[in-house]
Amino acid sequence: MYADAFGIRPVLREMARELAGHGYYVLVPNFFYRHGPTPVVELPAHIGEEVRPGVIAQLMPLIEAHTDERVLSDADAYLRFLTNQPEVSAGPVAVTGYCIGGLLAMRTAAARPDQVAAVAGFHGPVGADGPDSLRRLLSTLTGQVHLGHAETDMTPEALDELNQALDAAGVDYTSEIYPGTIHGFTMSDTDAFNPSALQHHWDRLLPLLDRTLASA
């Protein structure tokens, strides 16, 4: 479970516990670990719109420093850790992510198609780097995919283009705009939080994991 850019905090721990309660071993990495322990920047208990720009400004240099090389070497380390845990069943894994974590999840799945059977991204910037980058990302993806987009992040026209790229790559996917949502809708410690959209996210994520990991 890749966090959003704000990183590991109570809401992420709560979501990880929810997922673990369904029988899954859940790893939530601090992917900014090179810059210190989590949280890498000071976060208020509620990340409201009045403080969000300042927090994002602090995080942008960390996001920009998180190169593709770092993403993939870290993904290998996370997968090695998971597969070496005695509580973890043999077989494939699933990767999910939020905001920038959604892109990290997709990159992990594309880089390790032999291990990743399912990937889900929510309000993430998948496809934001342009069609060529998207085609490269999708070219090696073999797992089942669910993408849940915020209404403010994705126009219907952009969704059609993304879904056409998924179709062209032969990906087994669902990809949809969650109605009435803004970026960050799964996170209960932000102004973007939408309880019904969070439930919709679980209604999409849990069946995906059940289909792809239940036999593992």
GROMACS .gro file of C-alpha atoms in nm:
model
  216
    1MET     CA    1   0.000   0.000   0.000
    2TYR     CA    2   0.175   0.313  -0.125
    3ALA     CA    3   0.069   0.624   0.065
    4ASP     CA    4  -0.008   0.958  -0.092
    5ALA     CA    5   0.258   1.228  -0.090
    6PHE     CA    6   0.181   1.315   0.273
    7GLY     CA    7   0.313   0.974   0.374
    8ILE     CA    8   0.246   0.738   0.660
    9ARG     CA    9   0.021   0.884   0.931
   10PRO     CA   10  -0.282   0.772   1.133
   11VAL     CA   11  -0.521   0.760   0.836
   12LEU     CA   12  -0.286   0.531   0.640
   13ARG     CA   13  -0.239   0.304   0.940
   14GLU     CA   14  -0.617   0.287   0.975
   15MET     CA   15  -0.660   0.194   0.608
   16ALA     CA   16  -0.384  -0.068   0.631
   17ARG     CA   17  -0.552  -0.222   0.938
   18GLU     CA   18  -0.882  -0.229   0.749
   19LEU     CA   19  -0.720  -0.416   0.462
   20ALA     CA   20  -0.530  -0.649   0.696
   21GLY     CA   21  -0.861  -0.730   0.864
   22HIS     CA   22  -0.964  -0.903   0.542
   23GLY     CA   23  -0.676  -1.146   0.576
   24TYR     CA   24  -0.398  -0.970   0.388
   25TYR     CA   25  -0.042  -0.895   0.497
   26VAL     CA   26  -0.006  -0.522   0.431
   27LEU     CA   27   0.321  -0.332   0.388
   28VAL     CA   28   0.304   0.049   0.390
   29PRO     CA   29   0.653   0.174   0.301
   30ASN     CA   30   0.793   0.517   0.375
   31PHE     CA   31   0.908   0.575   0.018
   32PHE     CA   32   1.074   0.902   0.123
   33TYR     CA   33   1.298   0.713   0.370
   34ARG     CA   34   1.612   0.866   0.218
   35HIS     CA   35   1.502   1.198   0.367
   36GLY     CA   36   1.430   1.067   0.717
   37PRO     CA   37   1.169   0.881   0.920
   38THR     CA   38   0.801   0.935   0.858
   39PRO     CA   39   0.650   1.187   0.859
   40VAL     CA   40   0.930   1.353   0.666
   41VAL     CA   41   0.764   1.694   0.700
   42GLU     CA   42   0.555   1.824   0.987
   43LEU     CA   43   0.188   1.750   0.929
   44PRO     CA   44  -0.115   1.893   1.109
   45ALA     CA   45  -0.378   1.653   1.236
   46HIS     CA   46  -0.605   1.779   0.957
   47ILE     CA   47  -0.452   1.880   0.626
   48GLY     CA   48  -0.691   2.156   0.527
   49GLU     CA   49  -0.675   2.367   0.215
   50GLU     CA   50  -0.522   2.654   0.409
   51VAL     CA   51  -0.208   2.451   0.488
   52ARG     CA   52  -0.199   2.214   0.191
   53PRO     CA   53  -0.001   2.441  -0.048
   54GLY     CA   54   0.274   2.494   0.208
   55VAL     CA   55   0.303   2.122   0.284
   56ILE     CA   56   0.310   2.035  -0.088
   57ALA     CA   57   0.582   2.295  -0.143
   58GLN     CA   58   0.795   2.115   0.117
   59LEU     CA   59   0.727   1.776  -0.041
   60MET     CA   60   0.787   1.866  -0.407
   61PRO     CA   61   1.168   1.842  -0.388
   62LEU     CA   62   1.131   1.494  -0.236
   63ILE     CA   63   0.887   1.389  -0.508
   64GLU     CA   64   1.118   1.520  -0.779
   65ALA     CA   65   1.415   1.336  -0.624
   66HIS     CA   66   1.222   1.008  -0.629
   67THR     CA   67   1.351   0.898  -0.969
   68ASP     CA   68   1.238   0.595  -1.168
   69GLU     CA   69   1.560   0.421  -1.066
   70ARG     CA   70   1.478   0.473  -0.698
   71VAL     CA   71   1.117   0.366  -0.748
   72LEU     CA   72   1.217   0.036  -0.906
   73SER     CA   73   1.504  -0.050  -0.671
   74ASP     CA   74   1.279   0.023  -0.374
   75ALA     CA   75   0.997  -0.185  -0.523
   76ASP     CA   76   1.235  -0.481  -0.548
   77ALA     CA   77   1.328  -0.436  -0.181
   78TYR     CA   78   0.964  -0.415  -0.072
   79LEU     CA   79   0.872  -0.728  -0.269
   80ARG     CA   80   1.172  -0.920  -0.129
   81PHE     CA   81   1.069  -0.823   0.222
   82LEU     CA   82   0.711  -0.937   0.168
   83THR     CA   83   0.800  -1.271   0.014
   84ASN     CA   84   1.042  -1.347   0.297
   85GLN     CA   85   0.785  -1.307   0.574
   86PRO     CA   86   0.677  -1.642   0.722
   87GLU     CA   87   0.316  -1.521   0.751
   88VAL     CA   88   0.293  -1.444   0.379
   89SER     CA   89   0.154  -1.716   0.152
   90ALA     CA   90   0.352  -1.816  -0.154
   91GLY     CA   91   0.224  -1.669  -0.476
   92PRO     CA   92   0.149  -1.331  -0.629
   93VAL     CA   93   0.105  -0.996  -0.456
   94ALA     CA   94  -0.114  -0.693  -0.516
   95VAL     CA   95  -0.011  -0.328  -0.504
   96THR     CA   96  -0.236  -0.034  -0.430
   97GLY     CA   97  -0.160   0.335  -0.403
   98TYR     CA   98  -0.306   0.681  -0.351
   99CYS     CA   99  -0.213   1.005  -0.530
  100ILE     CA  100   0.156   0.971  -0.625
  101GLY     CA  101   0.135   0.626  -0.466
  102GLY     CA  102  -0.103   0.522  -0.743
  103LEU     CA  103   0.169   0.590  -0.998
  104LEU     CA  104   0.426   0.405  -0.784
  105ALA     CA  105   0.187   0.110  -0.768
  106MET     CA  106   0.150   0.102  -1.147
  107ARG     CA  107   0.527   0.127  -1.197
  108THR     CA  108   0.583  -0.158  -0.951
  109ALA     CA  109   0.328  -0.376  -1.129
  110ALA     CA  110   0.477  -0.299  -1.471
  111ALA     CA  111   0.831  -0.369  -1.354
  112ARG     CA  112   0.746  -0.699  -1.182
  113PRO     CA  113   0.467  -0.862  -1.384
  114ASP     CA  114   0.586  -1.203  -1.267
  115GLN     CA  115   0.497  -1.113  -0.906
  116VAL     CA  116   0.218  -0.855  -0.919
  117ALA     CA  117  -0.124  -1.002  -1.003
  118ALA     CA  118  -0.330  -0.691  -0.927
  119VAL     CA  119  -0.279  -0.319  -0.901
  120ALA     CA  120  -0.514  -0.040  -0.794
  121GLY     CA  121  -0.457   0.335  -0.801
  122PHE     CA  122  -0.683   0.602  -0.655
  123HIS     CA  123  -0.673   0.972  -0.747
  124GLY     CA  124  -0.327   0.911  -0.891
  125PRO     CA  125  -0.151   1.085  -1.182
  126VAL     CA  126  -0.149   0.777  -1.408
  127GLY     CA  127  -0.109   0.897  -1.766
  128ALA     CA  128  -0.012   1.251  -1.666
  129ASP     CA  129   0.335   1.214  -1.822
  130GLY     CA  130   0.188   1.182  -2.171
  131PRO     CA  131   0.091   0.905  -2.411
  132ASP     CA  132   0.443   0.776  -2.483
  133SER     CA  133   0.521   0.733  -2.114
  134LEU     CA  134   0.182   0.569  -2.060
  135ARG     CA  135   0.238   0.321  -2.345
  136ARG     CA  136   0.576   0.222  -2.198
  137LEU     CA  137   0.418   0.177  -1.856
  138LEU     CA  138   0.138  -0.041  -1.989
  139SER     CA  139   0.350  -0.246  -2.229
  140THR     CA  140   0.467  -0.492  -1.961
  141LEU     CA  141   0.165  -0.484  -1.731
  142THR     CA  142  -0.007  -0.822  -1.693
  143GLY     CA  143  -0.197  -0.790  -1.364
  144GLN     CA  144  -0.562  -0.690  -1.330
  145VAL     CA  145  -0.605  -0.315  -1.279
  146HIS     CA  146  -0.853  -0.081  -1.114
  147LEU     CA  147  -0.814   0.295  -1.140
  148GLY     CA  148  -1.045   0.525  -0.944
  149HIS     CA  149  -1.017   0.887  -1.055
  150ALA     CA  150  -1.130   1.207  -0.888
  151GLU     CA  151  -1.378   1.413  -1.086
  152THR     CA  152  -1.146   1.714  -1.060
  153ASP     CA  153  -0.844   1.515  -1.184
  154MET     CA  154  -0.989   1.351  -1.493
  155THR     CA  155  -1.226   1.482  -1.758
  156PRO     CA  156  -1.446   1.232  -1.942
  157GLU     CA  157  -1.236   1.296  -2.253
  158ALA     CA  158  -0.912   1.224  -2.070
  159LEU     CA  159  -1.069   0.911  -1.920
  160ASP     CA  160  -1.159   0.790  -2.269
  161GLU     CA  161  -0.801   0.843  -2.384
  162LEU     CA  162  -0.660   0.657  -2.084
  163ASN     CA  163  -0.904   0.370  -2.127
  164GLN     CA  164  -0.823   0.348  -2.498
  165ALA     CA  165  -0.456   0.311  -2.405
  166LEU     CA  166  -0.545   0.037  -2.157
  167ASP     CA  167  -0.751  -0.137  -2.426
  168ALA     CA  168  -0.471  -0.110  -2.680
  169ALA     CA  169  -0.227  -0.266  -2.432
  170GLY     CA  170  -0.464  -0.556  -2.368
  171VAL     CA  171  -0.490  -0.478  -1.997
  172ASP     CA  172  -0.766  -0.640  -1.790
  173TYR     CA  173  -0.897  -0.331  -1.613
  174THR     CA  174  -1.170  -0.112  -1.474
  175SER     CA  175  -1.114   0.263  -1.483
  176GLU     CA  176  -1.374   0.513  -1.373
  177ILE     CA  177  -1.434   0.861  -1.238
  178TYR     CA  178  -1.583   0.854  -0.888
  179PRO     CA  179  -1.874   1.101  -0.900
  180GLY     CA  180  -1.860   1.416  -0.691
  181THR     CA  181  -1.499   1.371  -0.583
  182ILE     CA  182  -1.193   1.592  -0.566
  183HIS     CA  183  -0.829   1.490  -0.550
  184GLY     CA  184  -0.753   1.302  -0.230
  185PHE     CA  185  -1.105   1.174  -0.169
  186THR     CA  186  -0.996   0.861   0.021
  187MET     CA  187  -0.806   1.049   0.291
  188SER     CA  188  -1.015   1.130   0.599
  189ASP     CA  189  -0.762   1.381   0.734
  190THR     CA  190  -0.804   1.616   0.436
  191ASP     CA  191  -1.075   1.851   0.311
  192ALA     CA  192  -1.107   1.630   0.004
  193PHE     CA  193  -1.243   1.335   0.200
  194ASN     CA  194  -1.560   1.177   0.064
  195PRO     CA  195  -1.695   0.892   0.282
  196SER     CA  196  -1.909   0.738   0.009
  197ALA     CA  197  -1.617   0.744  -0.235
  198LEU     CA  198  -1.393   0.578   0.023
  199GLN     CA  199  -1.651   0.300   0.055
  200HIS     CA  200  -1.672   0.276  -0.324
  201HIS     CA  201  -1.293   0.235  -0.323
  202TRP     CA  202  -1.322  -0.064  -0.085
  203ASP     CA  203  -1.605  -0.205  -0.297
  204ARG     CA  204  -1.369  -0.204  -0.596
  205LEU     CA  205  -1.044  -0.298  -0.422
  206LEU     CA  206  -1.154  -0.595  -0.212
  207PRO     CA  207  -1.315  -0.795  -0.496
  208LEU     CA  208  -1.006  -0.728  -0.710
  209LEU     CA  209  -0.784  -0.878  -0.441
  210ASP     CA  210  -1.022  -1.165  -0.384
  211ARG     CA  211  -1.019  -1.254  -0.756
  212THR     CA  212  -0.643  -1.237  -0.796
  213LEU     CA  213  -0.500  -1.347  -0.461
  214ALA     CA  214  -0.756  -1.583  -0.308
  215SER     CA  215  -0.590  -1.890  -0.458
  216ALA     CA  216  -0.239  -1.781  -0.357
   0.00000   0.00000   0.00000
